[in-house]
Amino acid sequence: MADPETPANNQGPVTISSSSSERAPIIYFDGASCFGHHNGAIQIELAANLLMPVGAAVRVDVIQTAHLRCSVAAALALREALDKALAMFRQGQQQPVAEEIPAVKN
């Protein structure tokens, strides 16, 4: 039996159906409101902030945007993808900017 904590490294080529690409939801979130596990499934609740006008003020409401459920192997694969995406972001931040955009002052 395969170790559920270790993602399979040699899964072969993966083909993603082109019919699913356009229908997949885009999930935006500002943070993870809570997390846990149940019966071997990782559970993460994703949340986003909503700005709600209240007279002349603004109230921030937090709403759940997704309920993420996955296996341990899928969670490890997601963490690896996030780590790699963050490394790419950091590397891009270190590139010299060819032309600075002047700040606009009001």
Coordinates of C-alpha atoms in Angstrom, one line a residue:
M1 CA 0.0 0.0 0.0
A2 CA 1.3 3.5 -0.9
D3 CA 2.2 5.9 1.8
P4 CA -0.7 8.5 1.8
E5 CA 1.8 11.2 3.2
T6 CA 4.1 10.9 0.1
P7 CA 2.8 12.1 -3.3
A8 CA 3.6 9.8 -6.1
N9 CA 6.5 11.2 -8.1
N10 CA 6.1 9.2 -11.3
Q11 CA 2.5 9.5 -12.2
G12 CA 3.1 9.8 -16.0
P13 CA 1.7 12.5 -18.2
V14 CA -1.5 14.1 -17.1
T15 CA -4.0 15.3 -19.6
I16 CA -6.5 17.9 -18.5
S17 CA -9.7 17.9 -20.4
S18 CA -10.2 21.0 -22.4
S19 CA -13.9 20.9 -21.7
S20 CA -13.3 21.5 -18.0
S21 CA -11.0 24.5 -18.3
E22 CA -13.6 27.1 -19.0
R23 CA -16.1 25.8 -16.5
A24 CA -13.7 25.6 -13.5
P25 CA -14.5 28.2 -10.8
I26 CA -12.0 30.9 -9.9
I27 CA -11.7 31.0 -6.1
Y28 CA -10.4 34.2 -4.5
F29 CA -9.7 34.3 -0.8
D30 CA -8.0 36.6 1.7
G31 CA -7.1 33.9 4.1
A32 CA -8.0 30.6 5.6
S33 CA -10.5 31.1 8.4
C34 CA -10.1 27.6 9.9
F35 CA -8.7 24.1 9.1
G36 CA -8.7 20.6 10.4
H37 CA -9.0 17.0 9.3
H38 CA -11.7 14.3 9.4
N39 CA -11.6 10.7 8.4
G40 CA -8.3 11.2 6.6
A41 CA -9.5 14.3 4.6
I42 CA -7.8 17.6 5.0
Q43 CA -10.4 20.4 5.6
I44 CA -9.6 24.1 5.0
E45 CA -12.2 26.9 4.9
L46 CA -11.2 29.8 2.7
A47 CA -12.6 33.3 3.4
A48 CA -12.7 36.8 1.9
N49 CA -13.3 40.2 3.2
L50 CA -16.3 42.2 2.1
L51 CA -16.4 46.0 2.6
M52 CA -19.9 47.0 3.6
P53 CA -20.9 50.7 3.7
V54 CA -22.5 51.7 7.0
G55 CA -23.5 55.4 6.7
A56 CA -20.2 57.3 6.2
A57 CA -18.2 54.4 7.6
V58 CA -17.2 50.9 6.3
R59 CA -17.7 47.6 8.0
V60 CA -15.6 44.5 7.1
D61 CA -17.6 41.3 6.9
V62 CA -15.8 38.0 6.4
I63 CA -17.5 35.4 4.2
Q64 CA -16.6 31.8 3.3
T65 CA -15.6 31.6 -0.3
A66 CA -14.8 27.8 -0.5
H67 CA -14.7 24.6 1.5
L68 CA -11.4 22.9 0.5
R69 CA -11.4 19.1 1.0
C70 CA -8.6 16.8 -0.2
S71 CA -6.4 13.8 0.6
V72 CA -3.1 14.2 2.4
A73 CA -1.3 13.6 -0.8
A74 CA -3.3 16.3 -2.6
A75 CA -2.6 18.7 0.3
L76 CA 1.1 18.0 0.0
A77 CA 1.0 18.6 -3.8
L78 CA -0.9 21.9 -3.2
R79 CA 1.6 23.0 -0.6
E80 CA 4.4 22.2 -3.1
A81 CA 2.7 24.2 -5.9
L82 CA 2.2 27.2 -3.5
D83 CA 5.8 27.1 -2.4
K84 CA 7.0 27.0 -6.0
A85 CA 4.6 29.9 -7.0
L86 CA 5.8 32.0 -4.1
A87 CA 9.4 31.3 -5.1
M88 CA 8.6 32.5 -8.6
F89 CA 7.0 35.6 -7.2
R90 CA 10.0 36.4 -5.0
Q91 CA 12.3 35.9 -8.0
G92 CA 10.2 38.3 -10.1
Q93 CA 10.3 40.9 -7.3
Q94 CA 14.2 40.8 -7.4
Q95 CA 14.3 41.6 -11.2
P96 CA 15.4 45.2 -11.9
V97 CA 12.6 47.4 -13.2
A98 CA 13.3 48.8 -16.6
E99 CA 11.3 52.0 -16.1
E100 CA 9.9 53.4 -12.9
I101 CA 6.3 54.6 -13.1
P102 CA 6.1 58.0 -11.3
A103 CA 3.8 58.2 -8.3
V104 CA 0.7 60.3 -8.8
K105 CA 0.0 62.7 -6.0
N106 CA -3.5 64.1 -5.4

